[in-house]
Structures are given as structure tokens and as C-alpha cells.
PDB file of C-alpha atoms in Angstrom:
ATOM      1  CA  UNK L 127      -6.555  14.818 -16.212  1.00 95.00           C
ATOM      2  CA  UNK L 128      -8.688  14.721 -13.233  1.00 97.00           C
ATOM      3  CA  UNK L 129      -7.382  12.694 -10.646  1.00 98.00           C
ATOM      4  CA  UNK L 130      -9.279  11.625  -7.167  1.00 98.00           C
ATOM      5  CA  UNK L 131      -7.151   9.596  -4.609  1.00 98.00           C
ATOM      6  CA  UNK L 132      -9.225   7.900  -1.890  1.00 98.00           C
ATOM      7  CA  UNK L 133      -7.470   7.965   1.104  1.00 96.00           C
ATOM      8  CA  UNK L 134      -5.412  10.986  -0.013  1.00 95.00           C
ATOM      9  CA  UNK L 135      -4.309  11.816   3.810  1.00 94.00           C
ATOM     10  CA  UNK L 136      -2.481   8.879   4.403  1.00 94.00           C
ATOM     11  CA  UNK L 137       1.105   8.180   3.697  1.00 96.00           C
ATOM     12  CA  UNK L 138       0.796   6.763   0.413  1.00 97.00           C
ATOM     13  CA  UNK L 139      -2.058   8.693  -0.300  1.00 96.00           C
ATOM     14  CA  UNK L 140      -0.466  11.609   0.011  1.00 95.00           C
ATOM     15  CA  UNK L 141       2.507  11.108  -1.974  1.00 96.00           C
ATOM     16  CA  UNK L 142       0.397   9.976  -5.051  1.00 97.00           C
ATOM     17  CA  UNK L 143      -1.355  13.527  -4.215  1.00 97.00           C
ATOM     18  CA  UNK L 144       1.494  15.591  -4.491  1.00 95.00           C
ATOM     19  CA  UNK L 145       2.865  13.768  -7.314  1.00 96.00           C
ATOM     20  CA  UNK L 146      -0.751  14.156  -8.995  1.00 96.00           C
ATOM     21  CA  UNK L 147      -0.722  18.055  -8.477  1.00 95.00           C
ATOM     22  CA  UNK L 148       3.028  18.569  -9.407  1.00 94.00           C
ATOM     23  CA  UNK L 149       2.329  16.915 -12.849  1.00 94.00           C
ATOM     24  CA  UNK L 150      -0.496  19.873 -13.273  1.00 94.00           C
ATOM     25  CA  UNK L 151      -3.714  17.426 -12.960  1.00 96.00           C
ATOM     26  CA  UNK L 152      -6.664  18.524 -11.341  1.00 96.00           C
ATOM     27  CA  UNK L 153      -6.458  16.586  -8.259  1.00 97.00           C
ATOM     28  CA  UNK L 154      -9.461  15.717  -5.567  1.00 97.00           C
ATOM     29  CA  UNK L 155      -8.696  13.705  -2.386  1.00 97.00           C
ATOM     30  CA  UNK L 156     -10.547  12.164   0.280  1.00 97.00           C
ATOM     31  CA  UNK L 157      -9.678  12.379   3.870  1.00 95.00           C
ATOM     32  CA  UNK L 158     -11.637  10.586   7.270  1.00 92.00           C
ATOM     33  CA  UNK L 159     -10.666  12.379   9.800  1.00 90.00           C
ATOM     34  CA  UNK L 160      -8.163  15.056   8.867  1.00 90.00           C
ATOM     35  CA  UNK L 161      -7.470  17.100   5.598  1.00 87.00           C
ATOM     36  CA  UNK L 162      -3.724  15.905   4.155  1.00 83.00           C
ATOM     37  CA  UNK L 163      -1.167  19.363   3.796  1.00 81.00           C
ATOM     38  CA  UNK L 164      -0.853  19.329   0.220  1.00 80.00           C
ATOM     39  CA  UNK L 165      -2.226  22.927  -1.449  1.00 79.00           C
ATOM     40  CA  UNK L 166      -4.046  23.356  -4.950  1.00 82.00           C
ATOM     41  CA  UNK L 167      -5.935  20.306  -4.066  1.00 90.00           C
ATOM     42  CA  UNK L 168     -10.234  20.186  -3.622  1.00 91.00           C
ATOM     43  CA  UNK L 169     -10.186  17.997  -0.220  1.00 95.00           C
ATOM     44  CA  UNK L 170     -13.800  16.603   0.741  1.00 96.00           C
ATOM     45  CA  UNK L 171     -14.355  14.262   3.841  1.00 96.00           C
ATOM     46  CA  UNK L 172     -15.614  10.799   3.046  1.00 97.00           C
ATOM     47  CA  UNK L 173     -16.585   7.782   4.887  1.00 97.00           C
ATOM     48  CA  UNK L 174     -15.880   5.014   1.999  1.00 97.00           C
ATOM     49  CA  UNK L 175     -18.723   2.741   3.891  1.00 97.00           C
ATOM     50  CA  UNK L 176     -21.352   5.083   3.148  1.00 97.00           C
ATOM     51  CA  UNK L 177     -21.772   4.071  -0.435  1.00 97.00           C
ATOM     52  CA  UNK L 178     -24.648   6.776  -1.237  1.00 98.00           C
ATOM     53  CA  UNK L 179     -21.252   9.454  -0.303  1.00 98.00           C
ATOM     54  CA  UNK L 180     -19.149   7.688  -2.306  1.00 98.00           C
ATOM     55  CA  UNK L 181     -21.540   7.860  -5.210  1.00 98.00           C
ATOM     56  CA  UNK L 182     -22.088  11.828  -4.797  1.00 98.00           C
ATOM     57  CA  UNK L 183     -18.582  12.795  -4.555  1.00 98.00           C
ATOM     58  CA  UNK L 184     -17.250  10.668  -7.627  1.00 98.00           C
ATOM     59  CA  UNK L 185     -20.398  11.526  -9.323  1.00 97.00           C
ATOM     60  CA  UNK L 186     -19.880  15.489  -8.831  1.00 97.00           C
ATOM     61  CA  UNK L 187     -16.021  15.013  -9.402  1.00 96.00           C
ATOM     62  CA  UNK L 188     -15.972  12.777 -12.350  1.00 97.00           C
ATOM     63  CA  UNK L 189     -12.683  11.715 -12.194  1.00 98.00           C
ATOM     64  CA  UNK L 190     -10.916  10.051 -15.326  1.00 98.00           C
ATOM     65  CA  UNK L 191      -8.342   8.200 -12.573  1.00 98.00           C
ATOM     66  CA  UNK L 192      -9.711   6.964  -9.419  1.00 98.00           C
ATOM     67  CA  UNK L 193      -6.426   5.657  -7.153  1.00 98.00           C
ATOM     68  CA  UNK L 194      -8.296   3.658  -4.225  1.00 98.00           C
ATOM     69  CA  UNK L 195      -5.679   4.023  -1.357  1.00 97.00           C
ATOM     70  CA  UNK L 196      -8.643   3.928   1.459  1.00 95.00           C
ATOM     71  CA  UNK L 197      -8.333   1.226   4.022  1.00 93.00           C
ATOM     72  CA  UNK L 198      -8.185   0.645   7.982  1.00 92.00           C
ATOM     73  CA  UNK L 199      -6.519  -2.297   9.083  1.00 89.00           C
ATOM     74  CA  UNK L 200      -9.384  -2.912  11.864  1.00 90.00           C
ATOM     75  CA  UNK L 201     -12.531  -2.767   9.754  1.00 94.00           C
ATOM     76  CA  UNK L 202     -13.595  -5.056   7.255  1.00 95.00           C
ATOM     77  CA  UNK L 203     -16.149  -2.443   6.043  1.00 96.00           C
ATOM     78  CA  UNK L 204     -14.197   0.400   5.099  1.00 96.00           C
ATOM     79  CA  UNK L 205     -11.265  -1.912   3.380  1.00 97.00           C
ATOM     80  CA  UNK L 206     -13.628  -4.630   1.775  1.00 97.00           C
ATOM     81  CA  UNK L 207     -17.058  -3.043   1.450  1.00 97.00           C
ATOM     82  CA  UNK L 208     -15.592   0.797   1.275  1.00 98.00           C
ATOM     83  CA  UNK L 209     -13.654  -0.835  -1.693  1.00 98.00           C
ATOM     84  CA  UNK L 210     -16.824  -2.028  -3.231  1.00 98.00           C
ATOM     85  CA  UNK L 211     -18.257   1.425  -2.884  1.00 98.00           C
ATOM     86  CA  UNK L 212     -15.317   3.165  -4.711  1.00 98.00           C
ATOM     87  CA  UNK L 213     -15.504   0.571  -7.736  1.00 98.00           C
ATOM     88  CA  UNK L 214     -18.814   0.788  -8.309  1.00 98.00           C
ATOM     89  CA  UNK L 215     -19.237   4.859  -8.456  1.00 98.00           C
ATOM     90  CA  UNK L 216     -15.628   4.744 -11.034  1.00 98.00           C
ATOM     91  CA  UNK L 217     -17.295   2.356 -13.045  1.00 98.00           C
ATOM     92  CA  UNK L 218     -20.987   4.411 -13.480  1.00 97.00           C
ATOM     93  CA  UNK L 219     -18.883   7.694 -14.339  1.00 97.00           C
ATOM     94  CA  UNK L 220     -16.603   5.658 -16.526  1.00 97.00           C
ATOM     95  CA  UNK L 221     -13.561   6.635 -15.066  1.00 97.00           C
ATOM     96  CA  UNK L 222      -9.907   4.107 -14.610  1.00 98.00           C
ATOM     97  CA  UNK L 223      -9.693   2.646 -11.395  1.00 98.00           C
ATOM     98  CA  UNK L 224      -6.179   1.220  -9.671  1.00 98.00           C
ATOM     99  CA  UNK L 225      -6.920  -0.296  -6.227  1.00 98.00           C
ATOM    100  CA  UNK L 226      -4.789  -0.529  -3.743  1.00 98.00           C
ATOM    101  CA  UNK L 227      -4.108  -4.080  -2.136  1.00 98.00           C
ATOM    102  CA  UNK L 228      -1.738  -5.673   0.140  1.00 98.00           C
ATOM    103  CA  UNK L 229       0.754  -8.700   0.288  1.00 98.00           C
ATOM    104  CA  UNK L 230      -1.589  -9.702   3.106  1.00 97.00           C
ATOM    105  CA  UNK L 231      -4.172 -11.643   1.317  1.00 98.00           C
ATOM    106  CA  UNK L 232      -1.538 -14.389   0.959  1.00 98.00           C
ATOM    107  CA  UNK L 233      -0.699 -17.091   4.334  1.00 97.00           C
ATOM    108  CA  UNK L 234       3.130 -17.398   3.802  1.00 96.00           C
ATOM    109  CA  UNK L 235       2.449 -21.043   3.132  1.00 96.00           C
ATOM    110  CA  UNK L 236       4.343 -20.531  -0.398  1.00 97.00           C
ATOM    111  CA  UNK L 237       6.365 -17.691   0.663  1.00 97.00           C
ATOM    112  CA  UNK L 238       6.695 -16.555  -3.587  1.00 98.00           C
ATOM    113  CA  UNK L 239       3.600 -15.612  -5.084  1.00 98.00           C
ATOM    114  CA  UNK L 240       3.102 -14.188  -8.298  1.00 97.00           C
ATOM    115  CA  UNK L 241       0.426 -12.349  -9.941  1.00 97.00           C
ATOM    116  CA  UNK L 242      -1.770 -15.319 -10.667  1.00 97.00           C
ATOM    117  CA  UNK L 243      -1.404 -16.849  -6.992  1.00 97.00           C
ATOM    118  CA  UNK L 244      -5.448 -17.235  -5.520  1.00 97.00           C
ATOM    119  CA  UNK L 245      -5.334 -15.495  -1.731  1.00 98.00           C
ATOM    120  CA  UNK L 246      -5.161 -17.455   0.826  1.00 97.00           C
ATOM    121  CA  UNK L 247      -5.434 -15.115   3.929  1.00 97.00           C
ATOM    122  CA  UNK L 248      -5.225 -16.156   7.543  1.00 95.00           C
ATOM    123  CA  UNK L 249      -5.422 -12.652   9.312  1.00 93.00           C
ATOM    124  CA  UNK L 250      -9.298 -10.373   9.401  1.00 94.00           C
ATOM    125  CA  UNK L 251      -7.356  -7.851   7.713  1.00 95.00           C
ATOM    126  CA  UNK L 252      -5.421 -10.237   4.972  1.00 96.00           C
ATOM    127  CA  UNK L 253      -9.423 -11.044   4.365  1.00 97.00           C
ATOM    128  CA  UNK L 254     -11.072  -8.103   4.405  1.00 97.00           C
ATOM    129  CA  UNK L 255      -8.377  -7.065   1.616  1.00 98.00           C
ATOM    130  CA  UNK L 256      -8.967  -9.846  -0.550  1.00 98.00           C
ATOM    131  CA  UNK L 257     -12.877  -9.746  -0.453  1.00 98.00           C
ATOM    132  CA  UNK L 258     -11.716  -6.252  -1.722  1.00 98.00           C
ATOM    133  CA  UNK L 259     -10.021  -7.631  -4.725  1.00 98.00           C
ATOM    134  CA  UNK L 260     -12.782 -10.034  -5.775  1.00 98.00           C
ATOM    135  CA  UNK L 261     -15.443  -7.161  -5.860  1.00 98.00           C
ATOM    136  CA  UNK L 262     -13.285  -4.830  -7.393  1.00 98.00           C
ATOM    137  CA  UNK L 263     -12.762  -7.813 -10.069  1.00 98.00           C
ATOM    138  CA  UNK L 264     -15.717  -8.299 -10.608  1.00 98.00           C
ATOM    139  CA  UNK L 265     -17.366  -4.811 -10.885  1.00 98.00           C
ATOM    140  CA  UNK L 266     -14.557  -3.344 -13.247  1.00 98.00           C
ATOM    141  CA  UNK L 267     -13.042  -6.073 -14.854  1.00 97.00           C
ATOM    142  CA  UNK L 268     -10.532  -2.844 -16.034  1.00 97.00           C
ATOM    143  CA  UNK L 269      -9.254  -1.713 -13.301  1.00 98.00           C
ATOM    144  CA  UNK L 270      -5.587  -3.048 -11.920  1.00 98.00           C
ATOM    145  CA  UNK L 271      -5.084  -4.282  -8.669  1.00 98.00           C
ATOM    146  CA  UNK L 272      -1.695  -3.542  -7.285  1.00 98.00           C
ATOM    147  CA  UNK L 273      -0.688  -5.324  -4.537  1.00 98.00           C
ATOM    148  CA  UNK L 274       2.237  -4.176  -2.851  1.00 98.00           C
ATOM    149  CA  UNK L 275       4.278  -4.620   0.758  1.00 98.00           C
ATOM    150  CA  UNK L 276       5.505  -2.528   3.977  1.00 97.00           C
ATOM    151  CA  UNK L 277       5.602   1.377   2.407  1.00 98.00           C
ATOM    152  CA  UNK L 278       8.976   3.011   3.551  1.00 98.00           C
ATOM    153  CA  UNK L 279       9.581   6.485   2.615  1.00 97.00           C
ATOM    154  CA  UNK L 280      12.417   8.938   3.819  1.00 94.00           C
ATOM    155  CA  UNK L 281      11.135   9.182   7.425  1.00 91.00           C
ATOM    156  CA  UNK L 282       7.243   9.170   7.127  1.00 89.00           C
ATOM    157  CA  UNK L 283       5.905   5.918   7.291  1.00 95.00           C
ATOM    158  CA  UNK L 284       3.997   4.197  10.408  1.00 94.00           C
ATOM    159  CA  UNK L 285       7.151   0.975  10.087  1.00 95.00           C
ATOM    160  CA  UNK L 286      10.052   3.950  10.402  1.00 97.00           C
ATOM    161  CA  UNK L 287       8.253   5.972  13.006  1.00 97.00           C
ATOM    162  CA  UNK L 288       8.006   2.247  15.028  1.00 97.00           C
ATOM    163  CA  UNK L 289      12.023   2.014  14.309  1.00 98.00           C
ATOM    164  CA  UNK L 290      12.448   5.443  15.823  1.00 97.00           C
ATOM    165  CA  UNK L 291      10.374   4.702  18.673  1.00 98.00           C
ATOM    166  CA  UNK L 292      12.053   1.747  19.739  1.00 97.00           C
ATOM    167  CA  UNK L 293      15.563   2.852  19.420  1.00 97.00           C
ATOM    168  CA  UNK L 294      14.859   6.038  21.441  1.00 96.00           C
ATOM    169  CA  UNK L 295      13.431   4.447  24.311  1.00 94.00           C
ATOM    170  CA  UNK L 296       9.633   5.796  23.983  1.00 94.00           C
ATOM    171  CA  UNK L 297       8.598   2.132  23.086  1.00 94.00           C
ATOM    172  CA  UNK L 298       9.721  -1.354  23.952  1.00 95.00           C
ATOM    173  CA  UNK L 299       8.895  -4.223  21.842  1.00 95.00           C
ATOM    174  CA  UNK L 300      10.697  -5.865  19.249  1.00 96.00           C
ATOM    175  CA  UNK L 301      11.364  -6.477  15.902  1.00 97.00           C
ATOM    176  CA  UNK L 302      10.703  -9.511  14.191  1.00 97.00           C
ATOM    177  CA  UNK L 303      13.292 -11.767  12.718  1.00 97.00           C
ATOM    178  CA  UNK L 304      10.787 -14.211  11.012  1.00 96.00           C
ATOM    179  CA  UNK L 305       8.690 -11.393   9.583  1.00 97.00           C
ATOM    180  CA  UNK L 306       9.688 -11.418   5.681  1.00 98.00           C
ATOM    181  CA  UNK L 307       8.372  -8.411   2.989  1.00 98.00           C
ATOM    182  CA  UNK L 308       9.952  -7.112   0.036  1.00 98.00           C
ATOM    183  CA  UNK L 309       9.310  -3.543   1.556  1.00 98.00           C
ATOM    184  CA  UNK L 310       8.657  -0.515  -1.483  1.00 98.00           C
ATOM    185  CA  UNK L 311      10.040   3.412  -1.352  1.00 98.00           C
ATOM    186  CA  UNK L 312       6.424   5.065  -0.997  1.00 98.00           C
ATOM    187  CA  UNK L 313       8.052   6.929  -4.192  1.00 98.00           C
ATOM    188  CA  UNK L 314       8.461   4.151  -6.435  1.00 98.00           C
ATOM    189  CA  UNK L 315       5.354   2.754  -5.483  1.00 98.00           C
ATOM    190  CA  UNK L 316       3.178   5.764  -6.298  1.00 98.00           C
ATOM    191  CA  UNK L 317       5.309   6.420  -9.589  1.00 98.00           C
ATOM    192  CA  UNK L 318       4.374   2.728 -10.946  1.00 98.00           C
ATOM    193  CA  UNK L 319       0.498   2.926  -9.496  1.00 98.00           C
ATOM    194  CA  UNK L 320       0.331   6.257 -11.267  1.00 98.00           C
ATOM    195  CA  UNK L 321       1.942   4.568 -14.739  1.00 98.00           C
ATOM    196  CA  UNK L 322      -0.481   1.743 -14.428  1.00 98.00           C
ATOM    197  CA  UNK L 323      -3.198   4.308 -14.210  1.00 97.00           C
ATOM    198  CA  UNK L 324      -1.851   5.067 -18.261  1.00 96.00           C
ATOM    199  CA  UNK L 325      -1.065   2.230 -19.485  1.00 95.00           C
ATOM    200  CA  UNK L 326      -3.697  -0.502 -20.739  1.00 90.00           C
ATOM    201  CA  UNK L 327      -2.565  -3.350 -18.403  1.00 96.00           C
ATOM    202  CA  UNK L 328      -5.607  -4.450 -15.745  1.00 97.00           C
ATOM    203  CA  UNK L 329      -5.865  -7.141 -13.684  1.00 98.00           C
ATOM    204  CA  UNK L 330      -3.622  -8.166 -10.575  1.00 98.00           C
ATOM    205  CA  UNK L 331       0.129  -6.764 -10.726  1.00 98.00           C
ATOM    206  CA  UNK L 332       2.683  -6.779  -7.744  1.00 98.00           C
ATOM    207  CA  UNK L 333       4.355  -3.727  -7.060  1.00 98.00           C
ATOM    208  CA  UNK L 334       6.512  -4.682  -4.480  1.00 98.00           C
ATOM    209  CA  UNK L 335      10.693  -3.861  -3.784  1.00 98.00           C
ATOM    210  CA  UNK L 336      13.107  -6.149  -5.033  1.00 97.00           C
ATOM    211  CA  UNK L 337      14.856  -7.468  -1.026  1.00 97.00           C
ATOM    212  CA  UNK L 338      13.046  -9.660   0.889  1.00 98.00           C
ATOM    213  CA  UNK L 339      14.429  -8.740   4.433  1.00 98.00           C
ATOM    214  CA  UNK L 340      12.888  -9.486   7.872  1.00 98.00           C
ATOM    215  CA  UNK L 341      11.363  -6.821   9.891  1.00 97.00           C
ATOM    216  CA  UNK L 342      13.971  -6.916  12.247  1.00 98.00           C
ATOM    217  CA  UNK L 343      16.668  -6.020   9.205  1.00 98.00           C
ATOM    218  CA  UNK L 344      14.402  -3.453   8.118  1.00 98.00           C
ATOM    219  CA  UNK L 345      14.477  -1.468  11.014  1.00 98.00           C
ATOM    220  CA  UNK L 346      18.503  -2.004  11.555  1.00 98.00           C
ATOM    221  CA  UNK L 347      18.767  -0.176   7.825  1.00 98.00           C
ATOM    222  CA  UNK L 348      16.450   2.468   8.757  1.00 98.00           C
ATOM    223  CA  UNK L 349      18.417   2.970  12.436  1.00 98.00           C
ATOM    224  CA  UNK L 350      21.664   3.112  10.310  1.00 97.00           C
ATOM    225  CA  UNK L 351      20.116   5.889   8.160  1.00 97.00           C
ATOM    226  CA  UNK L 352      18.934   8.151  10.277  1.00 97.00           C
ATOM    227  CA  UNK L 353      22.116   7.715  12.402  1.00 97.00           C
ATOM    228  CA  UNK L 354      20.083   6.290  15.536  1.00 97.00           C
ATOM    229  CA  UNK L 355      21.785   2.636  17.635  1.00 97.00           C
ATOM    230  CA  UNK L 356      20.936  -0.281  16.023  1.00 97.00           C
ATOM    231  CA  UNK L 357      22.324  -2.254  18.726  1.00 97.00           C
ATOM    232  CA  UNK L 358      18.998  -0.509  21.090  1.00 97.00           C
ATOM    233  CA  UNK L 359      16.522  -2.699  18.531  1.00 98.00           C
ATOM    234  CA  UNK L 360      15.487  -6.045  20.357  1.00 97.00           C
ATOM    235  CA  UNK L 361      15.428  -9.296  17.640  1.00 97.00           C
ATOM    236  CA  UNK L 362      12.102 -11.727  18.415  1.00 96.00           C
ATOM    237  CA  UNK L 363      10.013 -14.585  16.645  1.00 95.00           C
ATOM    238  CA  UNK L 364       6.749 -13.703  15.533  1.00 92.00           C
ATOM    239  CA  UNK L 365       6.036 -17.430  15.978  1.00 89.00           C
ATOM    240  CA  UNK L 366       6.790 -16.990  19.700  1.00 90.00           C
ATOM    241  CA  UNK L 367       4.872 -14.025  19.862  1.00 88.00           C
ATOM    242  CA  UNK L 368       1.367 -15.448  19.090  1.00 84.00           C
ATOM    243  CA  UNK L 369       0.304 -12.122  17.101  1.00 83.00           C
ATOM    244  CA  UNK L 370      -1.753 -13.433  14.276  1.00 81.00           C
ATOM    245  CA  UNK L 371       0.021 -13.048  11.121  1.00 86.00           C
ATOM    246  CA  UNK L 372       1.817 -14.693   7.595  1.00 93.00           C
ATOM    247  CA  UNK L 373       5.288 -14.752   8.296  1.00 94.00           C
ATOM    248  CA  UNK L 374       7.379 -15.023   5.169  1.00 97.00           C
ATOM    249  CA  UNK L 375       5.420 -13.183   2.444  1.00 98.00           C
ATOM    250  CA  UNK L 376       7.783 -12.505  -0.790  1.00 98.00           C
ATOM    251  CA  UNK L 377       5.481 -10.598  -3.740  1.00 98.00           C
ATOM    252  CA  UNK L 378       7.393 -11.488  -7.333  1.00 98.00           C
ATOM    253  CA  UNK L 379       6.870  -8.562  -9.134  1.00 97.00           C
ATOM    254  CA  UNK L 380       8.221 -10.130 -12.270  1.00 96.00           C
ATOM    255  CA  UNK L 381       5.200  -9.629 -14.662  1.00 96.00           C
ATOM    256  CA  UNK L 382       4.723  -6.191 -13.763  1.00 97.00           C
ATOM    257  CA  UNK L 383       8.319  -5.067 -13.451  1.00 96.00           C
ATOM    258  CA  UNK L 384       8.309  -6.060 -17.455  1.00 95.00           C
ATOM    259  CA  UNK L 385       5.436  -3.560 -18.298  1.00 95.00           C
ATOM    260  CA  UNK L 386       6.998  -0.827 -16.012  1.00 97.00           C
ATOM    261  CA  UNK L 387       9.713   1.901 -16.821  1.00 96.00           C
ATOM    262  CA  UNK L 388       9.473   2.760 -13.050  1.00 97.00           C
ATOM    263  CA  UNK L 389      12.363   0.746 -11.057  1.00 97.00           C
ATOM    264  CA  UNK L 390      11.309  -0.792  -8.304  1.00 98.00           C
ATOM    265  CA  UNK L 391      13.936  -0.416  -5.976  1.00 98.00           C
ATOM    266  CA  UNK L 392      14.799  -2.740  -2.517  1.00 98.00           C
ATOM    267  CA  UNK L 393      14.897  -1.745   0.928  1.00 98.00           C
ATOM    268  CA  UNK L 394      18.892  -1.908   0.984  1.00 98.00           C
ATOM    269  CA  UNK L 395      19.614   0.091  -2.072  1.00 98.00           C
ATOM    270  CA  UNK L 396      17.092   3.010  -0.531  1.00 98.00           C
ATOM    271  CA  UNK L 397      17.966   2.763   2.668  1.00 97.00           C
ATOM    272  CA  UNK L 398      21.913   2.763   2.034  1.00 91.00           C
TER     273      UNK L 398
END
């Protein structure tokens, strides 16, 4: 099969890359600034907001699975129009799309949502991410739209780094307490994207772990892991803070856990 990954040089990007090549596909993946380290991959720079790029590459590739895991957390035109972009070129090659989307379209004001909750976002980014969805919607009614939470992984990912950073010393901030995700292993979340991508399910589906734990919690598991002193991570309240933000966000994955053979796994169970 011939696979593209938008976004392939970021952390979940990547993994779906690897996983991609191992399984013998003939993988293509996009990078912004910097090529990703995986080998016996075709790796083209591509600016997602530049539509007329978008349309080349796809249209030269011709993928049969387009994974969408482009975004920037600062611009509204790479995650919401760059998403756009990538939906429309899938669609004219008639390739399967999965997007990429993010438990921060929703406000916190329910705290559960499930896979037929509307977004309600309150942050630019949380916006930008559900204008995504709607386009993507409505240009390929087929594609699925996973929305998922904080990406862990076994050391990689921007949330552990942060962790590291602050028990060390090279940072000070703090963690918050108020701050609730059900965080995903950057492994089980690229394994269920990737059997979406098979399966004839589209629409909305959460893919999301199974703990809801604070961001403060999360980083005392990952400290305990990698063997670093918990007791150096400062506790604080994101509602004393005044950084913009939902606070308790839990994705129920239930719908989508029943189509999936891929257990999705909590943050205490993987980080134990």
C-alpha cells in the first residue's frame, strides 16, 4: 500500500512512519523544516498552507492512505486551512484519509465527551483544530477523524522532555494539578489510527488512553520511570495561572474502543 503521513517528522508522525515502513508499505512523508531519521522512506518538504504544493505532491504520490498528522499549535493556517489542503488533494486522487485532531476542540465545560459531542473550543488552537474537522467533514465525508489527547511515548514526547526539564533543574515552572487528559502511548495511538485507515468506520472516533490523570500526576509517573525526583516537580492551578486553556478534558473512547483490536492503554499501566 502506499502510505503518505503529513507531518511525518514529528513525534507521532514519525512513529506511524516507521510502523508504515516496517509493515513493507511504500511510505512518503512530509517534513517543514527538517527531514525525520527513518530510512527507506521518499521524504519531500511541504508547507501544508500552500495548497497548489499540497496538490502536486499527493497528486505525484498517489497515496491509497493519507494519515494527516500536520499541525502547529500557533497557526490557524497550517492546522485549519493546511488541513483543508490535505483533504481536498486525498479526495481528487481517491485515496483514505484519517486526520489527526485533538481533545482541544472541547471547553471542559462537560469534562466527558463522546464521539458525537459538537466542539466547543475556548483556546485559538482548540479552534483552529475544529475548523479542521468541519472541512475535513465536509470535503470527504469518508475519512475518520481521530481525536486523541497528550502523546507519551518511552522518552520522546515534547510533555516527557518538559518532565525532564523540570526535575533536572534546566526549567522552573510547574505542573498542573487541575489540568485533566486521558494521555495515549504514541504506540497505541498510531497502531489504532493505522487500523482505522483499514477498516470501513469514518466519521469522528476518540482514540484516547483509558486514565484521566492531571498533568501534574503525569509527570510524577514519568519522573518515577525514568528514575528522576518526583519530589523536584512543583504542583500549581492552571486556574491561578491565567494561561488560556480547558481544564478537565476526559475523551470516552467507548465507540471506538468497540471497533478496535488495538488496546488502548492508560498513562499508569505504561508508565508503571
Amino acid at each position: 500500500m502506499r502510505v503518505l503521513i503529513a507531518g511525518g517528522s514529528g513525534f507521532l508522525g514519525g512513529e506511524l512512519v516507521r510502523r508504515c515502513a516496517a509493515a513493507g508499505h511504500e511510505v512518503a512523508a512530509t517534513y517543514l523544516t527538517r527531514p525525520g531519521e527513518a530510512g527507506g522512506v521518499e521524504w519531500s518538504p511541504l508547507d501544508v498552507r500552500r495548497r497548489e504544493a499540497v496538490e502536486a505532491l499527493v497528486g505525484a504520490f498517489r497515496p491509497e492512505l493519507v494519515v494527516n498528522a500536520a499541525y502547529r499549535q500557533a497557526d490557524w493556517t497550517t492546522t485549519a486551512a493546511g488541513a483543508a489542503n490535505v483533504a481536498l488533494a486525498t479526495r481528487a486522487t481517491g485515496g483514505r484519509l484519517v486526520h489527526v485532531s485533538s481533545d482541544a476542540v472541547f471547553s471542559g465545560a462537560a469534562v466527558r465527551y463522546d464521539e458525537t459531542c459538537v466542539p466547543d473550543p475556548i483556546s485559538p488552537y482548540g479552534a483552529a483544530k475544529a475548523a479542521a474537522e468541519t472541512a475535513v467533514a465536509a470535503i470527504d465525508p469518508d475519512a475518520v477523524i481521530a481525536r486523541t489527547s497528550l502523546i507519551i511515548g518511552d522518552g520522546g514526547s515534547p510533555h516527557e522532555a518538559l518532565v525532564h526539564a523540570l526535575a533536572t533543574g534546566g526549567k522552573r515552572g510547574v505542573l498542573f494539578t487541575d489540568d485533566v487528559r486521558c494521555p495515549v502511548h504514541v504506540a497505541d495511538l498510531a497502531a489504532a489510527l493505522l487500523e482505522l485507515a483499514v477498516s470501513g468506520h469514518h466519521g469522528v472516533h476518540h482514540v484516547a488512553g483509558a486514565d484521566a490523570v492531571s498533568r501534574y500526576e503525569l509527570g510524577l509517573l514519568v519522573a518515577r520511570r525514568d528514575g528522576l525526583d518526583p519530589d523536584r516537580l512543583r504542583p500549581g492551578r492552571r486556574a491561578d495561572s491565567g494561561v488560556p486553556g480547558p481544564l478537565d478534558v476526559r475523551l470516552d473512547c467507548g465507540t471506538t474502543r468497540r471497533r478496535l483490536r488495538t488496546r488502548l492503554r492508560g498513562a499508569r499501566e505504561f508508565l508503571r
